[in-house]
């Protein structure tokens, strides 16, 4: 699997799989429940590549707030892999191929469901406004099989909220400028009068990610 990142498309309702639609220029990543093209973002590659990419790109991930259905104002970070437990032991976690998915949280994401057919290798709840390097730090703390809820981390939550508030204030003072640069309206409330979100021209990756196994064996620790 070569390295790819972008908005996740073509999953047919699954939280993984599909293909990446790469934005022409990487910046703050806005997810929106109202736009099916902007509900999930993913990074594909070896675990070490994904971790390095997160550390090297100091952008925010934002959830355009919505009261739509079961969507919440938080985000979920999940890591999926088709590698078996034995393969992870033999080659090491840094070398296995993974798909990291960042998506809008649903009301049930904070609960551990042993009967769920979706078995991410790692899973964490994070606040909107978190940065990609902070997501890397969160992954270092996640224990396999446990949903880590960092929305209860006061320092992280306050830092993320401050970023979102600052961005919204700037966008409110000059909404057309921020929207033309790739903004998607105020991140604290839906943007009125826009008639939905606009998608720029994207570069579509030709390589599809593999299907993922439902391996439920215990997993090794996250590398530091």
Backbone as a ProteinNet text record, in pm:
[ID]
protein_1_A
[PRIMARY]
XXXXXXXXXXXXXXXXXXXXXXXXXXXXXXXXXXXXXXXXXXXXXXXXXXXXXXXXXXXXXXXXXXXXXXXXXXXXXXXXXXXXXXXXXXXXXXXXXXXXXXXXXXXXXXXXXXXXXXXXXXXXXXXXXXXXXXXXXXXXXXXXXXXXXXXXXXXXXXXXXXXXXXXXXXXXXXXXXXXXXXXXXXXXXXXXXXXXXXXXXXXXXXXXXXXXXXXXXXXXXXXX
[TERTIARY]
84.9	0	88.4	68.4	141.3	71.2	135.6	83.1	-18.8	-135.1	-239.6	-307.8	-364.7	-451.5	-558.9	-671	-777.9	-912.5	-1016.1	-1151.4	-1191.1	-1253.3	-1285	-1419	-1417.7	-1536.5	-1559.6	-1680.5	-1709.7	-1702.9	-1740.6	-1735.4	-1868.6	-1973.5	-2107	-2154.9	-2132.9	-2180.2	-2084.6	-1974.5	-1877.1	-1784.7	-1724.2	-1632.7	-1490.1	-1466.6	-1332.9	-1347.4	-1232.2	-1235.5	-1244.4	-1314	-1333.9	-1204.7	-1199.8	-1081.5	-1065	-942.4	-910.5	-932.8	-994.6	-1008.1	-920.2	-806	-703.3	-733.6	-732.9	-752.3	-630.6	-650	-537.2	-433.2	-476.8	-384.4	-427.4	-336	-369.4	-375.1	-479.9	-495.3	-580	-643.6	-733.9	-842.2	-872.2	-964.9	-1101	-1201.6	-1336.7	-1424.8	-1490.3	-1584.8	-1725.8	-1820.3	-1957.9	-2053.7	-2146.7	-2246.6	-2344.5	-2361.8	-2457.8	-2407.9	-2278	-2220.6	-2153.9	-2209.4	-2157.3	-2013.8	-1967.4	-1829.2	-1730.2	-1780.5	-1692.6	-1712.3	-1764.1	-1791.3	-1670.5	-1576.5	-1461.4	-1334.4	-1223.4	-1091.2	-1004.5	-915.4	-833.9	-689.8	-601.8	-461.2	-425.3	-366	-330.7	-180.4	-124.4	18.3	68.2	199.4	256	230.7	219.7	190.1	292.7	419.3	523.7	505.6	461	437.1	320.3	214.2	96.5	132.3	207	246.5	333.1	427	514.9	434.7	338.2	254.7	174.5	120.6	45.7	135.3	256.1	347.6	393.8	403	460.8	359.8	230.4	128.2	44.3	78.2	14.9	-115.2	-213.8	-344.7	-450.1	-560.5	-672.2	-765.6	-838	-950.1	-1074.7	-1172.2	-1288.9	-1417.2	-1512.4	-1644.4	-1742.3	-1795.9	-1897.2	-2020.5	-2053.1	-2154.7	-2288.7	-2354.4	-2482.9	-2567.3	-2695.7	-2787.4	-2855.6	-2788.2	-2847.1	-2839.5	-2954.5	-2960.8	-2872.7	-2788.4	-2705.2	-2564.4	-2535.9	-2403.9	-2386.4	-2264.3	-2234.2	-2135.9	-2090.4	-1996.7	-1851.3	-1828	-1692.4	-1647.5	-1525.2	-1466.5	-1421.4	-1406	-1352.9	-1229.1	-1124.4	-1004.8	-994	-985.1	-975	-860.4	-794.7	-689.7	-731.6	-741.6	-776.4	-656.4	-647.5	-541.6	-590.1	-545.1	-578.1	-472.1	-365.1	-258.8	-309.3	-274	-313.1	-230	-274.2	-200.6	-59.5	-44.7	86.8	176.4	120.9	200.4	247.7	163	202.4	318.5	319.2	429.2	557.5	545.1	663.7	731	653.3	712.4	717.1	641.4	637.2	528.4	469.8	355.2	391.1	512.9	552.6	544.6	562.9	571.4	440.5	337.9	212.7	137.3	58.4	-20.4	-151.5	-184.2	-302.3	-383.5	-505.2	-589.9	-636	-590.1	-636.9	-757.5	-865	-989.2	-1024.9	-1051.8	-1103.5	-1244.4	-1341.7	-1480.9	-1558.5	-1678.9	-1766.2	-1819.1	-1815	-1860.6	-2012	-2054.1	-2195.8	-2226.8	-2354.4	-2392.4	-2347.2	-2325.2	-2287.2	-2136.1	-2057.9	-1913.7	-1840.9	-1893.9	-1826.5	-1844.1	-1933.9	-1958.9	-1879.4	-1829.4	-1760.6	-1863.4	-1871.6	-1969.8	-1896.1	-1897.5	-1825.7	-1883	-2011.2	-2075.6	-2063.9	-1999.4	-1986	-1899.8	-1938.4	-1859.2	-1736.8	-1731.6	-1620	-1520.7	-1400.8	-1300.4	-1175.1	-1174.2	-1052.1	-940.7	-820.4	-705.5	-692.2	-721.1	-715.3	-833.5	-886.1	-1000.1	-997.1	-1024.2	-1028.7	-1132.6	-1199.5	-1285.8	-1202.3	-1211.2	-1131.5	-1220.2	-1184.1	-1265.7	-1240.5	-1344.3	-1327.1	-1228.9	-1139.2	-1035.8	-902.2	-895.8	-769.8	-677	-547.5	-451.7	-403.2	-346.7	-295.8	-182.4	-86.5	14.5	-46.8	-153.5	-219.1	-285.7	-336.9	-393.1	-284.5	-165.3	-53.2	-24.9	-27.3	-5.2	-115.7	-239.1	-350.6	-331.2	-287.3	-267.2	-162.6	-66.9	33.7	-29.1	-142.2	-206.4	-315.5	-356.8	-468.7	-424.8	-506.4	-483.7	-575.3	-522	-604.2	-726.9	-841.3	-964.2	-1035.9	-977.6	-1037.1	-1062.2	-1181.2	-1211.7	-1163.1	-1061.9	-1007	-1086.7	-1147	-1227	-1144.7	-1083.9	-1002.2	-1085	-1216.4	-1300	-1313.3	-1274.3	-1275.1	-1141.7	-1044.9	-915.3	-931.4	-932.7	-964.6	-868.3	-738.7	-639.8	-655.7	-670.6	-686.2	-815.6	-924.2	-1053.6	-1050.8	-993.8	-989.5	-902.8	-791.2	-704.6	-776.5	-846.3	-919.3	-1033.2	-1106.8	-1218	-1168.1	-1054	-997.6	-964.7	-909.7	-877.4	-1003.7	-1106.4	-1230.8	-1294	-1295.7	-1354.2	-1280.2	-1145.9	-1064.8	-1091.6	-1100.8	-1126.1	-1264	-1364.1	-1500.1	-1508	-1436.1	-1435.8	-1376.2	-1267.2	-1203.2	-1293.6	-1362	-1449.8	-1572.5	-1620.8	-1737.7	-1707	-1582.2	-1544.1	-1524	-1488.1	-1468.6	-1505.8	-1633.9	-1675.9	-1643.3	-1654.2	-1629.7	-1484.9	-1392.6	-1250.6	-1218.3	-1268.1	-1238.2	-1307.4	-1427.6	-1497.4	-1426.3	-1379.4	-1310	-1178.3	-1119.5	-993.1	-1012.3	-1133.5	-1156.8	-1229.5	-1273	-1348.7	-1488	-1553.5	-1686.3	-1785.5	-1776.4	-1871.7	-1825.4	-1899.7	-1863	-1867.2	-1765.8	-1755.6	-1832.8	-1890.3	-1968.5	-2116.6	-2158.5	-2297.6	-2302.3	-2404.2	-2412.4	-2411.1	-2345.4	-2334.5	-2460.7	-2530.5	-2656	-2631.8	-2728.1	-2728.5	-2629.2	-2563.7	-2464.9	-2522.3	-2637.6	-2697.3	-2615.7	-2552.5	-2471.4	-2325.1	-2238.4	-2094.5	-2049.4	-1947	-1896.3	-1770.8	-1760.5	-1641	-1550.3	-1421.9	-1329.9	-1295.8	-1222.5	-1178.4	-1073.5	-1095.7	-1004.9	-930.7	-816.1	-740.7	-780.2	-827	-873.9	-762.3	-735.9	-635.1	-684.9	-599.3	-639.6	-630.3	-559	-537.6	-640	-710.9	-810.8	-747.6	-792.9	-740.9	-796	-729.1	-774.9	-893.9	-957.5	-1059.3	-990.6	-1061.8	-1002.3	-1059.1	-973.5	-1015.2	-1090.9	-1165.7	-1238.5	-1163.4	-1028.9	-944	-966.7	-1000.5	-1026.8	-921.9	-806.8	-700.7	-645.5	-585.3	-526.6	-415	-393.7	-293.6	-181.3	-67.1	47.6	32.7	127.7	122.8	157.2	111.7	147.1	294.4	363.4	503.1	510.8	622.4	636.2	669.1
-119.7	0	124.6	213.5	339	438.9	552.4	649.5	740.7	758.9	847.7	915.6	1033	1096.9	1174.9	1197.6	1276.2	1243.6	1306.5	1277.8	1137.9	1064.6	923.7	911.5	843.7	826.8	678.6	646.8	512.9	402.2	429.2	324.5	251	300.4	239.5	224.7	330.5	332.9	274.2	213.6	158.2	268.1	250	351.2	336.4	254.8	235.8	185.4	155.1	109.4	227.2	211.6	321.1	366.6	495.6	551.8	696.3	748	884	983.4	1096.4	1207.2	1320.3	1337.5	1427.5	1573	1661.8	1804.4	1859.7	1959.8	2015.8	2081.6	2130.6	2192.2	2155.5	2101.2	2058.8	2178.3	2183	2286.8	2230.5	2318.3	2270.7	2183.1	2072.6	1972.6	1991.5	2023.8	2044.2	1927	1866.7	1758.4	1809.8	1761.8	1807.9	1691.7	1676.2	1570.4	1597.3	1725.1	1759.8	1728.9	1704.7	1678.8	1541.6	1447.1	1310.8	1301.4	1401.5	1401.2	1449.4	1506.5	1566.8	1506.8	1385.5	1326	1256.2	1211.7	1135.4	1174.6	1166.9	1191.8	1071.4	1032.2	914.7	933.8	853.8	848.6	701.4	664.7	525.7	512.1	408.5	382.4	295.6	280.1	211.5	296.1	229.2	302.4	412.2	383.3	483.2	603.8	580.8	690.6	777.5	711.8	784.1	868.6	810.7	882.7	1003.7	986.1	1096.5	1207.6	1169.5	1267.1	1350	1285	1357	1457.8	1417.3	1504.5	1623.4	1604.6	1707.2	1808.1	1784.9	1873.7	1933.1	2055.7	2119.9	2189.9	2109.5	2162.3	2111.4	2186.1	2146	2052.5	1971.6	1895	1946.2	1989.4	2058	1988	1991.2	1935.1	2050.4	2071.3	2175.4	2130.2	2201.2	2155.9	2131.9	2029	1992.1	1923.1	1935	1860.6	1750.5	1707	1610.5	1468.6	1408	1267.2	1230.3	1128.9	1075.2	1134.3	1232.6	1294.9	1384.6	1394.6	1479.7	1588.7	1670.5	1778.6	1734.5	1610.3	1560.2	1480.4	1430.8	1352.7	1216.7	1122.8	990.6	966.8	913.9	871.5	720.1	650.2	504.6	459.8	352.4	291.5	149.1	119.9	-14	-76.5	-209.2	-281.4	-421.1	-469.9	-606.8	-704.5	-652.1	-737.4	-819.8	-945	-1032.2	-1000.2	-1051.8	-1031.6	-1088.3	-1203.8	-1263.7	-1176.4	-1121.7	-1035.3	-910.8	-857.1	-739.3	-770.5	-892.4	-932.8	-953.6	-1011.9	-1048.2	-927.1	-838.2	-726.3	-598.1	-593.4	-472.4	-377.7	-307.4	-223.3	-109.8	-58.3	51.6	13.3	-115.4	-158.2	-210.7	-226.2	-279.2	-167.8	-208.1	-113.4	-85.5	43.1	82.2	185.1	201.6	311.6	387.4	511.3	597.4	675.1	670.5	738.3	840.5	963.1	1067.2	1098.4	1085	1104.7	1174.3	1216.5	1279.1	1171.5	1200.3	1103.5	1083.4	960.2	929.8	908.5	911.9	906.2	778.7	671.9	544.3	521.3	611.8	586.6	576.1	636.1	629	496.4	412	282.3	172.6	79.7	-35.2	-144.4	-184.3	-283.8	-409.7	-509.5	-633	-703.9	-676.5	-744.4	-669.3	-553.1	-475.5	-549.2	-538.7	-601.8	-517.6	-393.5	-305.6	-308.6	-355.7	-373.3	-293.1	-163.2	-86.7	-133.4	-121.4	-156.5	-58.7	68.9	174.4	267.9	324.6	415.7	518.1	644.9	751.7	855.3	911.6	1027.5	1151.9	1250.4	1372.3	1493.6	1610	1730.6	1793.2	1856.2	1935.3	2047.6	2072.9	2173.6	2114.6	1983	1915.9	1926.7	1929.6	1934.8	1793.8	1780.3	1649.5	1601.1	1687.1	1640.6	1595.6	1662.2	1620	1483.4	1455.7	1323.1	1217.4	1247	1153.4	1127.7	1232.4	1214.9	1130	1150.7	1071.6	924	894.1	754.4	685	760.2	701.9	654.6	713.7	682.9	577.3	544.6	451.5	309	238.2	96.4	16	-87.6	-169.6	-224.5	-216	-268.6	-173.9	-54.2	43.5	173	231.2	359.1	470	544	652.4	779.8	836.3	958.1	1077.9	1148.9	1265.6	1393.1	1384.7	1503.5	1540.7	1447.7	1474.5	1530.3	1542	1600.3	1752.7	1815.8	1957.8	2043.9	2016.4	2098.5	2086.5	1963.6	1942.2	2004.8	1984.1	2038	2190.6	2254.8	2401	2456.9	2389.7	2435.1	2424	2312.3	2292.3	2393.4	2416.9	2511.5	2652.5	2689.1	2821.5	2839.8	2736	2744.8	2763.6	2685.1	2693.2	2830.1	2882.8	3013.9	3122.6	3115.4	3213.6	3207.3	3086.8	3071.6	3125.6	3095.7	3141.9	3294.2	3355.5	3500.9	3562.7	3503	3554	3536.9	3422.9	3396.7	3485.9	3519	3605.2	3747.3	3791.9	3927.3	3941	3828.9	3831.2	3695.6	3660.9	3526	3490.4	3586.3	3554.7	3517.1	3588.1	3559	3419.1	3382.8	3252.1	3141.5	3168.8	3064.3	3036.9	3143	3124.7	3051.1	3059.5	2992	2849.4	2801.3	2663	2646.7	2758.5	2748.6	2695.8	2644.8	2587.9	2646.3	2777.4	2838.6	2826.5	2887.8	2884.9	2744	2708.3	2572	2554.1	2661.5	2649.9	2631.3	2672.5	2654.9	2648.2	2585.4	2576.3	2714.6	2725.8	2853.8	2882.6	2993.8	3022.7	3077.9	3053.9	3119.7	3066.7	2953.6	2902.6	2797.4	2741.6	2640.5	2513.6	2478.9	2356.8	2388.7	2291.3	2311	2281.6	2351.7	2333	2246.2	2156.2	2073.8	2129.7	2153.8	2194.6	2076.5	2103.9	1994.9	1914.4	1783.3	1697.6	1603.6	1560.5	1457.1	1323.3	1231.2	1102.3	999.8	932.7	827.9	706	648.2	532	403.1	406.7	284.2	272.2	162.1	138.9	66.9	98.1	26	-115	-205.4	-344.8	-360.8	-475.3	-508.7	-536.4	-512.4	-530	-651.1	-718.6	-838.9	-802.5	-896.9	-876.2	-941.6	-944.3	-1004.8	-935.8	-1010.5	-953.1	-995.3	-1045.4	-1086	-964.1	-979.1	-865	-805.5	-676.4	-607.3	-556.8	-530.9	-482.6	-335.7	-281	-143.5	-51.1	73.2	174.7	208	226.1	268.6	410.4	443.8	578.9	676.2
0	0	0	-97.6	-97.9	-6.7	15.9	111.3	45	109.4	60.1	178	153.4	251.8	177.4	243.5	182.5	245	192.3	240	195.7	286.7	262.9	191.9	78	-4.6	-34.8	-75.7	-127.4	-25.4	99.9	202.5	216.6	150.3	158.1	303	380.3	518.1	620.1	575.9	669.4	720.7	837.6	890.9	839.1	738	682.1	538.8	474.5	335.9	241.5	130.3	36.6	-29.6	-63	-128	-83.6	-98.6	-56	-169.8	-138.6	-232.6	-179.5	-242.9	-190.4	-224.4	-124	-153.1	-225.7	-311.7	-386.7	-297.5	-181	-86.5	54.4	132.6	268.1	361.4	441.5	543.2	655.5	732.1	836.4	773.3	838.5	784.8	848.9	767.5	817.8	778.3	877.7	853.8	878.3	797.7	809.9	791.3	884.2	874.1	761.5	724.4	620.3	480.2	465.9	333.8	335.6	260	263.3	213.5	139.2	90.4	196	303.9	405.1	543.5	550.6	681.4	742.5	658.9	709.8	635.8	705.8	647.7	681.9	591.8	620.2	574.9	633.6	596.1	581.8	467.8	437.6	422.4	482.4	468.1	581.7	591.1	706.5	831	944.4	1067.8	1093	1068.1	1091	998.7	873.4	780.4	827.7	871.3	919.2	1041.3	1135.2	1255.7	1221.7	1129.4	1089.1	1021.2	937.9	868.6	969.1	1070.9	1173.7	1245.8	1277.9	1351.7	1268.2	1135.2	1048.2	994.7	1018.5	963.1	1076.2	1111.3	1226.6	1186.6	1144.4	1107.1	1204	1211.1	1295.8	1220.8	1297.6	1244.6	1314	1235.2	1288.8	1247.7	1336.7	1311.4	1300.4	1179.2	1165.5	1241.8	1348.5	1442.9	1375.8	1421.8	1365.3	1471.8	1457.5	1543.5	1462.9	1357.7	1265.7	1320.2	1345.9	1382	1499.8	1477.7	1585.2	1586	1501.7	1500.7	1623.7	1673.5	1788.2	1745.4	1840.6	1811.8	1825.5	1863.6	1880.8	1757.2	1764.3	1656	1708.3	1616.9	1649	1563.4	1624.8	1552.5	1567.2	1454.1	1455.3	1364.3	1403.6	1321	1289.5	1160.2	1113.6	1043.4	1048.8	978.8	942.6	826.8	789.4	841.7	901.5	953	1071.1	1072.4	1183.2	1307.3	1420.3	1545.1	1533.7	1468.6	1451.1	1364.5	1256.8	1169.3	1243	1328.8	1405.8	1499	1551.9	1638.4	1560	1440.8	1363.1	1299.1	1238.9	1165.7	1247.5	1357.4	1438.5	1391.3	1483.7	1449.9	1355.4	1362.3	1273.9	1126.9	1095.1	955.8	898.3	979.5	925.3	852.2	753.4	677.3	750.2	762.4	839.3	762.1	805.3	760.8	885	896.9	1005.1	954.7	1030.4	992.8	1100.4	1057.5	1146	1096.9	1184.8	1143.3	1254	1219.9	1318.2	1412.3	1540.8	1640.3	1632.5	1660	1674.4	1821.7	1856.1	1997.6	2067.1	1991.5	2052.5	2056.3	2004.4	1990.6	2123.2	2228.8	2358	2428.6	2377.4	2440.4	2370.4	2447.4	2391.2	2362.4	2236.2	2195	2149.6	2234.4	2203.3	2080.9	2049.6	1938.1	1805.6	1808.6	1686.7	1585.1	1457.7	1352.2	1315.2	1361.4	1331	1446.6	1420.7	1524.9	1492.1	1520.1	1496.7	1590	1542.7	1624.5	1741.3	1713.5	1814.4	1792.3	1901.3	1889.6	2001.2	1965	2065.1	2026	2125.5	2106.3	2131.7	2042.6	2056	2030.4	2084.9	2064	1927.9	1873.4	1752.3	1780.2	1684.5	1703.5	1740.8	1756.3	1785.7	1664.7	1689.2	1578.6	1544.1	1424.7	1383.4	1474.5	1515.2	1610.5	1743.4	1787.5	1910.8	1893.2	1773.9	1747.1	1759.3	1710.7	1725.3	1873.4	1954	2097.6	2161.1	2116.4	2168.5	2135.6	2013.9	1974.5	2060	2110.4	2199.8	2331	2367.3	2495.4	2484.5	2362.7	2345.7	2374.9	2451.2	2474.8	2383.1	2317.4	2228.5	2300.4	2234.8	2291.4	2385.1	2408.3	2498.7	2421.6	2435.3	2373.2	2467.1	2423.6	2504.8	2478.9	2581	2567.7	2613.8	2517.1	2551.9	2559.7	2530.7	2547.3	2694.2	2782.2	2926	2975.3	2882.6	2915	2911.2	3027	3037.1	2956.4	2966.4	2896.5	2745.2	2696.9	2552.9	2502.8	2577.1	2535.4	2529.7	2631.8	2634.1	2522.2	2493.2	2385.1	2251	2229.7	2104.5	2091.6	2200.9	2198	2168	2222.9	2198.8	2050.7	1987.4	1844	1760.2	1792.1	1715.7	1732	1855.2	1881	1804.9	1805.4	1733.7	1584	1531.3	1387.6	1351.8	1433.4	1406	1410.6	1504.4	1514.1	1388.8	1340	1218.6	1097.8	1089.9	976.9	981.4	1099.9	1112.4	1066.9	1090.9	1052.2	901.9	835.2	689.6	632.7	629.4	589.7	446.3	353.1	212.2	187.9	252.4	235.4	285.7	403.8	460.5	383.6	333.6	258.8	127.3	61	-65.5	-48.9	71	95.8	144.4	139.3	177.3	307.5	371.4	494.7	465.2	567.1	546.1	644.6	669.3	760.7	904.6	995	1136.2	1190.6	1267.4	1318.1	1448.6	1502.2	1623.8	1593.5	1475.2	1434.8	1284.1	1224.9	1080.3	1016.9	903.7	835.3	756.4	784.6	714.7	575.5	487.8	359	259	286.6	193.4	99.2	138.2	51.9	47.5	159.5	161	139.7	154	140.7	-2	-44.3	-179.3	-174.8	-267.2	-279.2	-387.8	-356.4	-462	-550.3	-655.3	-743	-670.3	-657.7	-582.9	-675.7	-629	-698.2	-636.9	-717.6	-668	-676.9	-564.8	-562.7	-638.4	-720.5	-799.7	-720.3	-609.6	-532.3	-421	-417.7	-315.2	-196.9	-76.2	40.5	43.7	115.2	120.5	213.3	204	302.5	435.2	544.4	675.8	745.4	817.2	887	1012.8	1063.5	1189.4	1304	1291	1393.7	1527	1626.9	1760.1	1861.1	1812.1	1903.4	1974.1	2089.9	2160.5	2077.8	2089.3	2010.2	2098.8	2034.7	2107.3	2143	2219.2	2263.7	2148.1	2157.9	2060.3	2074.5	1963	1973.4	2025.4	2088.8	2140.4	2031
[MASK]
++++++++++++++++++++++++++++++++++++++++++++++++++++++++++++++++++++++++++++++++++++++++++++++++++++++++++++++++++++++++++++++++++++++++++++++++++++++++++++++++++++++++++++++++++++++++++++++++++++++++++++++++++++++++++++++++

